[in-house]
PDB file of N, CA and C in Angstrom:
ATOM      1  N   MET A  17       0.853  -1.165   0.000  1.00 60.00           N
ATOM      2  CA  MET A  17       0.000   0.000   0.000  1.00 60.00           C
ATOM      3  C   MET A  17       0.902   1.232   0.000  1.00 60.00           C
ATOM      4  N   ASP A  18       0.616   2.147  -0.940  1.00 65.00           N
ATOM      5  CA  ASP A  18       1.450   3.343  -1.027  1.00 65.00           C
ATOM      6  C   ASP A  18       0.922   4.449  -0.113  1.00 65.00           C
ATOM      7  N   GLY A  19       1.682   5.507  -0.011  1.00 67.00           N
ATOM      8  CA  GLY A  19       1.350   6.590   0.910  1.00 67.00           C
ATOM      9  C   GLY A  19       0.032   7.273   0.602  1.00 67.00           C
ATOM     10  N   SER A  20      -0.283   7.461  -0.684  1.00 74.00           N
ATOM     11  CA  SER A  20      -1.539   8.141  -1.026  1.00 74.00           C
ATOM     12  C   SER A  20      -2.745   7.292  -0.650  1.00 74.00           C
ATOM     13  N   ALA A  21      -2.650   5.983  -0.823  1.00 76.00           N
ATOM     14  CA  ALA A  21      -3.746   5.094  -0.422  1.00 76.00           C
ATOM     15  C   ALA A  21      -3.891   5.096   1.092  1.00 76.00           C
ATOM     16  N   LEU A  22      -2.767   5.123   1.795  1.00 75.00           N
ATOM     17  CA  LEU A  22      -2.788   5.138   3.260  1.00 75.00           C
ATOM     18  C   LEU A  22      -3.435   6.434   3.777  1.00 75.00           C
ATOM     19  N   ALA A  23      -3.206   7.533   3.073  1.00 79.00           N
ATOM     20  CA  ALA A  23      -3.755   8.816   3.495  1.00 79.00           C
ATOM     21  C   ALA A  23      -5.277   8.853   3.383  1.00 79.00           C
ATOM     22  N   ASN A  24      -5.846   8.024   2.520  1.00 84.00           N
ATOM     23  CA  ASN A  24      -7.296   7.998   2.330  1.00 84.00           C
ATOM     24  C   ASN A  24      -8.015   7.120   3.354  1.00 84.00           C
ATOM     25  N   LEU A  25      -7.272   6.456   4.219  1.00 86.00           N
ATOM     26  CA  LEU A  25      -7.882   5.570   5.213  1.00 86.00           C
ATOM     27  C   LEU A  25      -8.245   6.343   6.479  1.00 86.00           C
ATOM     28  N   THR A  26      -9.201   5.801   7.199  1.00 89.00           N
ATOM     29  CA  THR A  26      -9.525   6.362   8.505  1.00 89.00           C
ATOM     30  C   THR A  26      -8.396   6.022   9.466  1.00 89.00           C
ATOM     31  N   PRO A  27      -8.301   6.726  10.594  1.00 88.00           N
ATOM     32  CA  PRO A  27      -7.264   6.382  11.581  1.00 88.00           C
ATOM     33  C   PRO A  27      -7.348   4.916  12.024  1.00 88.00           C
ATOM     34  N   GLU A  28      -8.554   4.409  12.175  1.00 91.00           N
ATOM     35  CA  GLU A  28      -8.709   3.010  12.590  1.00 91.00           C
ATOM     36  C   GLU A  28      -8.200   2.058  11.516  1.00 91.00           C
ATOM     37  N   GLN A  29      -8.473   2.392  10.256  1.00 90.00           N
ATOM     38  CA  GLN A  29      -7.995   1.548   9.156  1.00 90.00           C
ATOM     39  C   GLN A  29      -6.476   1.608   9.051  1.00 90.00           C
ATOM     40  N   ARG A  30      -5.904   2.804   9.241  1.00 88.00           N
ATOM     41  CA  ARG A  30      -4.443   2.929   9.216  1.00 88.00           C
ATOM     42  C   ARG A  30      -3.821   2.098  10.328  1.00 88.00           C
ATOM     43  N   GLN A  31      -4.432   2.156  11.515  1.00 89.00           N
ATOM     44  CA  GLN A  31      -3.928   1.372  12.643  1.00 89.00           C
ATOM     45  C   GLN A  31      -3.991  -0.122  12.325  1.00 89.00           C
ATOM     46  N   ALA A  32      -5.089  -0.566  11.712  1.00 91.00           N
ATOM     47  CA  ALA A  32      -5.231  -1.981  11.357  1.00 91.00           C
ATOM     48  C   ALA A  32      -4.176  -2.403  10.341  1.00 91.00           C
ATOM     49  N   VAL A  33      -3.884  -1.530   9.374  1.00 90.00           N
ATOM     50  CA  VAL A  33      -2.852  -1.820   8.378  1.00 90.00           C
ATOM     51  C   VAL A  33      -1.486  -1.918   9.054  1.00 90.00           C
ATOM     52  N   MET A  34      -1.215  -1.014   9.970  1.00 89.00           N
ATOM     53  CA  MET A  34       0.075  -1.025  10.668  1.00 89.00           C
ATOM     54  C   MET A  34       0.220  -2.271  11.534  1.00 89.00           C
ATOM     55  N   VAL A  35      -0.845  -2.659  12.221  1.00 89.00           N
ATOM     56  CA  VAL A  35      -0.808  -3.862  13.049  1.00 89.00           C
ATOM     57  C   VAL A  35      -0.552  -5.090  12.177  1.00 89.00           C
ATOM     58  N   GLN A  36      -1.247  -5.169  11.049  1.00 92.00           N
ATOM     59  CA  GLN A  36      -1.058  -6.307  10.149  1.00 92.00           C
ATOM     60  C   GLN A  36       0.372  -6.343   9.614  1.00 92.00           C
ATOM     61  N   ALA A  37       0.908  -5.198   9.232  1.00 91.00           N
ATOM     62  CA  ALA A  37       2.279  -5.138   8.730  1.00 91.00           C
ATOM     63  C   ALA A  37       3.269  -5.581   9.805  1.00 91.00           C
ATOM     64  N   GLN A  38       3.041  -5.149  11.048  1.00 88.00           N
ATOM     65  CA  GLN A  38       3.926  -5.547  12.143  1.00 88.00           C
ATOM     66  C   GLN A  38       3.846  -7.045  12.392  1.00 88.00           C
ATOM     67  N   GLN A  39       2.649  -7.602  12.344  1.00 89.00           N
ATOM     68  CA  GLN A  39       2.478  -9.041  12.548  1.00 89.00           C
ATOM     69  C   GLN A  39       3.191  -9.829  11.448  1.00 89.00           C
ATOM     70  N   GLU A  40       3.082  -9.369  10.209  1.00 92.00           N
ATOM     71  CA  GLU A  40       3.755 -10.041   9.102  1.00 92.00           C
ATOM     72  C   GLU A  40       5.263  -9.952   9.249  1.00 92.00           C
ATOM     73  N   ALA A  41       5.766  -8.801   9.679  1.00 89.00           N
ATOM     74  CA  ALA A  41       7.207  -8.643   9.902  1.00 89.00           C
ATOM     75  C   ALA A  41       7.673  -9.560  11.023  1.00 89.00           C
ATOM     76  N   ASN A  42       6.896  -9.646  12.094  1.00 84.00           N
ATOM     77  CA  ASN A  42       7.250 -10.538  13.204  1.00 84.00           C
ATOM     78  C   ASN A  42       7.282 -11.990  12.757  1.00 84.00           C
ATOM     79  N   GLN A  43       6.352 -12.390  11.908  1.00 88.00           N
ATOM     80  CA  GLN A  43       6.332 -13.763  11.401  1.00 88.00           C
ATOM     81  C   GLN A  43       7.577 -14.041  10.573  1.00 88.00           C
ATOM     82  N   ARG A  44       7.977 -13.088   9.733  1.00 91.00           N
ATOM     83  CA  ARG A  44       9.189 -13.277   8.924  1.00 91.00           C
ATOM     84  C   ARG A  44      10.422 -13.384   9.815  1.00 91.00           C
ATOM     85  N   ILE A  45      10.496 -12.542  10.840  1.00 87.00           N
ATOM     86  CA  ILE A  45      11.631 -12.592  11.771  1.00 87.00           C
ATOM     87  C   ILE A  45      11.670 -13.930  12.486  1.00 87.00           C
ATOM     88  N   MET A  46      10.509 -14.401  12.947  1.00 84.00           N
ATOM     89  CA  MET A  46      10.447 -15.678  13.660  1.00 84.00           C
ATOM     90  C   MET A  46      10.841 -16.831  12.738  1.00 84.00           C
ATOM     91  N   GLN A  47      10.388 -16.813  11.502  1.00 90.00           N
ATOM     92  CA  GLN A  47      10.743 -17.877  10.564  1.00 90.00           C
ATOM     93  C   GLN A  47      12.237 -17.873  10.285  1.00 90.00           C
ATOM     94  N   ALA A  48      12.815 -16.696  10.111  1.00 90.00           N
ATOM     95  CA  ALA A  48      14.258 -16.601   9.881  1.00 90.00           C
ATOM     96  C   ALA A  48      15.027 -17.128  11.093  1.00 90.00           C
ATOM     97  N   MET A  49      14.550 -16.802  12.295  1.00 87.00           N
ATOM     98  CA  MET A  49      15.209 -17.292  13.509  1.00 87.00           C
ATOM     99  C   MET A  49      15.136 -18.819  13.590  1.00 87.00           C
ATOM    100  N   MET A  50      13.965 -19.386  13.268  1.00 89.00           N
ATOM    101  CA  MET A  50      13.811 -20.840  13.328  1.00 89.00           C
ATOM    102  C   MET A  50      14.698 -21.525  12.285  1.00 89.00           C
ATOM    103  N   ASP A  51      14.796 -20.928  11.105  1.00 93.00           N
ATOM    104  CA  ASP A  51      15.674 -21.477  10.063  1.00 93.00           C
ATOM    105  C   ASP A  51      17.125 -21.447  10.524  1.00 93.00           C
ATOM    106  N   LYS A  52      17.537 -20.326  11.123  1.00 92.00           N
ATOM    107  CA  LYS A  52      18.919 -20.192  11.606  1.00 92.00           C
ATOM    108  C   LYS A  52      19.193 -21.198  12.728  1.00 92.00           C
ATOM    109  N   MET A  53      18.213 -21.373  13.627  1.00 92.00           N
ATOM    110  CA  MET A  53      18.367 -22.333  14.716  1.00 92.00           C
ATOM    111  C   MET A  53      18.548 -23.741  14.159  1.00 92.00           C
ATOM    112  N   ALA A  54      17.699 -24.129  13.223  1.00 92.00           N
ATOM    113  CA  ALA A  54      17.787 -25.477  12.652  1.00 92.00           C
ATOM    114  C   ALA A  54      19.135 -25.679  11.966  1.00 92.00           C
ATOM    115  N   GLU A  55      19.576 -24.681  11.211  1.00 93.00           N
ATOM    116  CA  GLU A  55      20.858 -24.780  10.515  1.00 93.00           C
ATOM    117  C   GLU A  55      22.020 -24.881  11.499  1.00 93.00           C
ATOM    118  N   SER A  56      22.017 -24.008  12.508  1.00 93.00           N
ATOM    119  CA  SER A  56      23.104 -24.006  13.497  1.00 93.00           C
ATOM    120  C   SER A  56      23.158 -25.321  14.273  1.00 93.00           C
ATOM    121  N   CYS A  57      22.003 -25.770  14.740  1.00 93.00           N
ATOM    122  CA  CYS A  57      21.969 -27.007  15.523  1.00 93.00           C
ATOM    123  C   CYS A  57      22.332 -28.208  14.663  1.00 93.00           C
ATOM    124  N   PHE A  58      21.908 -28.231  13.409  1.00 92.00           N
ATOM    125  CA  PHE A  58      22.241 -29.349  12.529  1.00 92.00           C
ATOM    126  C   PHE A  58      23.743 -29.407  12.300  1.00 92.00           C
ATOM    127  N   LYS A  59      24.357 -28.243  12.039  1.00 92.00           N
ATOM    128  CA  LYS A  59      25.814 -28.218  11.843  1.00 92.00           C
ATOM    129  C   LYS A  59      26.538 -28.703  13.092  1.00 92.00           C
ATOM    130  N   LYS A  60      26.031 -28.345  14.256  1.00 92.00           N
ATOM    131  CA  LYS A  60      26.664 -28.720  15.517  1.00 92.00           C
ATOM    132  C   LYS A  60      26.480 -30.205  15.821  1.00 92.00           C
ATOM    133  N   CYS A  61      25.300 -30.747  15.517  1.00 92.00           N
ATOM    134  CA  CYS A  61      24.929 -32.066  16.017  1.00 92.00           C
ATOM    135  C   CYS A  61      25.014 -33.200  15.002  1.00 92.00           C
ATOM    136  N   ALA A  62      24.784 -32.911  13.753  1.00 88.00           N
ATOM    137  CA  ALA A  62      24.718 -33.985  12.760  1.00 88.00           C
ATOM    138  C   ALA A  62      26.116 -34.473  12.422  1.00 88.00           C
ATOM    139  N   GLY A  63      26.238 -35.762  12.418  1.00 82.00           N
ATOM    140  CA  GLY A  63      27.515 -36.376  12.090  1.00 82.00           C
ATOM    141  C   GLY A  63      27.467 -37.019  10.720  1.00 82.00           C
ATOM    142  N   THR A  64      28.049 -38.168  10.639  1.00 73.00           N
ATOM    143  CA  THR A  64      28.119 -38.876   9.365  1.00 73.00           C
ATOM    144  C   THR A  64      27.387 -40.211   9.453  1.00 73.00           C
ATOM    145  N   SER A  65      26.273 -40.227  10.166  1.00 68.00           N
ATOM    146  CA  SER A  65      25.551 -41.485  10.375  1.00 68.00           C
ATOM    147  C   SER A  65      24.632 -41.831   9.211  1.00 68.00           C
ATOM    148  N   GLY A  66      24.731 -41.119   8.119  1.00 74.00           N
ATOM    149  CA  GLY A  66      23.894 -41.416   6.965  1.00 74.00           C
ATOM    150  C   GLY A  66      22.790 -40.395   6.809  1.00 74.00           C
ATOM    151  N   ASP A  67      21.657 -40.875   6.298  1.00 79.00           N
ATOM    152  CA  ASP A  67      20.570 -39.951   5.980  1.00 79.00           C
ATOM    153  C   ASP A  67      19.588 -39.760   7.125  1.00 79.00           C
ATOM    154  N   ARG A  68      19.883 -40.328   8.288  1.00 86.00           N
ATOM    155  CA  ARG A  68      19.031 -40.151   9.469  1.00 86.00           C
ATOM    156  C   ARG A  68      19.905 -39.809  10.672  1.00 86.00           C
ATOM    157  N   LEU A  69      19.303 -39.064  11.603  1.00 87.00           N
ATOM    158  CA  LEU A  69      20.020 -38.744  12.834  1.00 87.00           C
ATOM    159  C   LEU A  69      19.933 -39.935  13.775  1.00 87.00           C
ATOM    160  N   ASP A  70      21.065 -40.313  14.374  1.00 89.00           N
ATOM    161  CA  ASP A  70      21.015 -41.381  15.370  1.00 89.00           C
ATOM    162  C   ASP A  70      20.507 -40.803  16.696  1.00 89.00           C
ATOM    163  N   THR A  71      20.383 -41.642  17.701  1.00 92.00           N
ATOM    164  CA  THR A  71      19.817 -41.229  18.986  1.00 92.00           C
ATOM    165  C   THR A  71      20.619 -40.098  19.625  1.00 92.00           C
ATOM    166  N   ARG A  72      21.928 -40.189  19.567  1.00 92.00           N
ATOM    167  CA  ARG A  72      22.781 -39.147  20.139  1.00 92.00           C
ATOM    168  C   ARG A  72      22.590 -37.832  19.412  1.00 92.00           C
ATOM    169  N   GLU A  73      22.525 -37.879  18.099  1.00 92.00           N
ATOM    170  CA  GLU A  73      22.339 -36.665  17.306  1.00 92.00           C
ATOM    171  C   GLU A  73      20.959 -36.050  17.553  1.00 92.00           C
ATOM    172  N   GLN A  74      19.948 -36.882  17.681  1.00 93.00           N
ATOM    173  CA  GLN A  74      18.600 -36.389  17.975  1.00 93.00           C
ATOM    174  C   GLN A  74      18.566 -35.686  19.328  1.00 93.00           C
ATOM    175  N   SER A  75      19.232 -36.287  20.305  1.00 95.00           N
ATOM    176  CA  SER A  75      19.296 -35.688  21.636  1.00 95.00           C
ATOM    177  C   SER A  75      20.034 -34.353  21.585  1.00 95.00           C
ATOM    178  N   CYS A  76      21.123 -34.317  20.856  1.00 94.00           N
ATOM    179  CA  CYS A  76      21.894 -33.082  20.690  1.00 94.00           C
ATOM    180  C   CYS A  76      21.036 -32.004  20.040  1.00 94.00           C
ATOM    181  N   MET A  77      20.308 -32.364  18.993  1.00 94.00           N
ATOM    182  CA  MET A  77      19.431 -31.398  18.307  1.00 94.00           C
ATOM    183  C   MET A  77      18.387 -30.842  19.276  1.00 94.00           C
ATOM    184  N   ALA A  78      17.761 -31.713  20.044  1.00 95.00           N
ATOM    185  CA  ALA A  78      16.723 -31.272  20.981  1.00 95.00           C
ATOM    186  C   ALA A  78      17.306 -30.323  22.026  1.00 95.00           C
ATOM    187  N   MET A  79      18.454 -30.678  22.585  1.00 96.00           N
ATOM    188  CA  MET A  79      19.076 -29.824  23.603  1.00 96.00           C
ATOM    189  C   MET A  79      19.531 -28.492  23.000  1.00 96.00           C
ATOM    190  N   CYS A  80      20.079 -28.535  21.800  1.00 95.00           N
ATOM    191  CA  CYS A  80      20.534 -27.322  21.126  1.00 95.00           C
ATOM    192  C   CYS A  80      19.355 -26.385  20.874  1.00 95.00           C
ATOM    193  N   GLN A  81      18.267 -26.931  20.375  1.00 94.00           N
ATOM    194  CA  GLN A  81      17.088 -26.112  20.105  1.00 94.00           C
ATOM    195  C   GLN A  81      16.514 -25.542  21.396  1.00 94.00           C
ATOM    196  N   ASP A  82      16.487 -26.341  22.452  1.00 95.00           N
ATOM    197  CA  ASP A  82      16.000 -25.849  23.745  1.00 95.00           C
ATOM    198  C   ASP A  82      16.850 -24.677  24.238  1.00 95.00           C
ATOM    199  N   ARG A  83      18.169 -24.820  24.166  1.00 94.00           N
ATOM    200  CA  ARG A  83      19.065 -23.742  24.602  1.00 94.00           C
ATOM    201  C   ARG A  83      18.871 -22.489  23.750  1.00 94.00           C
ATOM    202  N   TYR A  84      18.733 -22.680  22.457  1.00 91.00           N
ATOM    203  CA  TYR A  84      18.537 -21.565  21.540  1.00 91.00           C
ATOM    204  C   TYR A  84      17.272 -20.794  21.905  1.00 91.00           C
ATOM    205  N   LEU A  85      16.177 -21.524  22.135  1.00 91.00           N
ATOM    206  CA  LEU A  85      14.899 -20.884  22.457  1.00 91.00           C
ATOM    207  C   LEU A  85      14.924 -20.239  23.844  1.00 91.00           C
ATOM    208  N   GLU A  86      15.582 -20.888  24.813  1.00 93.00           N
ATOM    209  CA  GLU A  86      15.707 -20.301  26.150  1.00 93.00           C
ATOM    210  C   GLU A  86      16.513 -19.006  26.106  1.00 93.00           C
ATOM    211  N   THR A  87      17.586 -19.009  25.343  1.00 90.00           N
ATOM    212  CA  THR A  87      18.412 -17.815  25.209  1.00 90.00           C
ATOM    213  C   THR A  87      17.616 -16.697  24.554  1.00 90.00           C
ATOM    214  N   ARG A  88      16.884 -17.026  23.498  1.00 87.00           N
ATOM    215  CA  ARG A  88      16.051 -16.042  22.819  1.00 87.00           C
ATOM    216  C   ARG A  88      15.037 -15.440  23.789  1.00 87.00           C
ATOM    217  N   GLU A  89      14.431 -16.272  24.621  1.00 90.00           N
ATOM    218  CA  GLU A  89      13.445 -15.794  25.590  1.00 90.00           C
ATOM    219  C   GLU A  89      14.088 -14.841  26.600  1.00 90.00           C
ATOM    220  N   GLN A  90      15.283 -15.193  27.082  1.00 90.00           N
ATOM    221  CA  GLN A  90      15.972 -14.334  28.041  1.00 90.00           C
ATOM    222  C   GLN A  90      16.344 -12.989  27.427  1.00 90.00           C
ATOM    223  N   VAL A  91      16.799 -13.009  26.186  1.00 85.00           N
ATOM    224  CA  VAL A  91      17.151 -11.767  25.497  1.00 85.00           C
ATOM    225  C   VAL A  91      15.906 -10.916  25.297  1.00 85.00           C
ATOM    226  N   GLN A  92      14.806 -11.552  24.893  1.00 85.00           N
ATOM    227  CA  GLN A  92      13.561 -10.812  24.688  1.00 85.00           C
ATOM    228  C   GLN A  92      13.091 -10.161  25.986  1.00 85.00           C
ATOM    229  N   LYS A  93      13.161 -10.889  27.103  1.00 87.00           N
ATOM    230  CA  LYS A  93      12.754 -10.320  28.393  1.00 87.00           C
ATOM    231  C   LYS A  93      13.645  -9.146  28.776  1.00 87.00           C
ATOM    232  N   ALA A  94      14.952  -9.287  28.544  1.00 86.00           N
ATOM    233  CA  ALA A  94      15.874  -8.200  28.870  1.00 86.00           C
ATOM    234  C   ALA A  94      15.588  -6.966  28.019  1.00 86.00           C
ATOM    235  N   LEU A  95      15.291  -7.159  26.736  1.00 81.00           N
ATOM    236  CA  LEU A  95      14.977  -6.026  25.873  1.00 81.00           C
ATOM    237  C   LEU A  95      13.667  -5.360  26.284  1.00 81.00           C
ATOM    238  N   GLU A  96      12.676  -6.162  26.649  1.00 83.00           N
ATOM    239  CA  GLU A  96      11.411  -5.605  27.105  1.00 83.00           C
ATOM    240  C   GLU A  96      11.599  -4.806  28.385  1.00 83.00           C
ATOM    241  N   LYS A  97      12.431  -5.317  29.289  1.00 84.00           N
ATOM    242  CA  LYS A  97      12.706  -4.616  30.535  1.00 84.00           C
ATOM    243  C   LYS A  97      13.417  -3.290  30.243  1.00 84.00           C
ATOM    244  N   ARG A  98      14.363  -3.329  29.336  1.00 82.00           N
ATOM    245  CA  ARG A  98      15.089  -2.112  28.966  1.00 82.00           C
ATOM    246  C   ARG A  98      14.125  -1.093  28.350  1.00 82.00           C
ATOM    247  N   ASN A  99      13.218  -1.548  27.507  1.00 76.00           N
ATOM    248  CA  ASN A  99      12.263  -0.636  26.851  1.00 76.00           C
ATOM    249  C   ASN A  99      11.313  -0.007  27.861  1.00 76.00           C
ATOM    250  N   THR A 100      10.917  -0.733  28.900  1.00 82.00           N
ATOM    251  CA  THR A 100       9.999  -0.165  29.889  1.00 82.00           C
ATOM    252  C   THR A 100      10.718   0.807  30.810  1.00 82.00           C
ATOM    253  N   MET A 101      12.029   0.612  30.988  1.00 79.00           N
ATOM    254  CA  MET A 101      12.798   1.509  31.865  1.00 79.00           C
ATOM    255  C   MET A 101      13.235   2.773  31.129  1.00 79.00           C
ATOM    256  N   GLY A 102      13.421   2.656  29.825  1.00 60.00           N
ATOM    257  CA  GLY A 102      14.012   3.761  29.112  1.00 60.00           C
ATOM    258  C   GLY A 102      13.066   4.693  28.498  1.00 60.00           C
TER     259      GLY A 102
END
């Protein structure tokens, strides 16, 4: 949507467009993060056991993903805390 079309909207419609755009951006960011997590954990954990992960590799992947998500959560909380203080 270009600027002239946005100018013809009511304030409520503009707000709805902005919310939708933010939600779409958040989804893209989350997908990119999940892709990066899968790639990083696979490089760390996958060996040469063939076309399937063995039990050790599966366990490594699960633990790696858990750590990645826990770290992301801690960073998000710290940023939210900083934003409320600043």
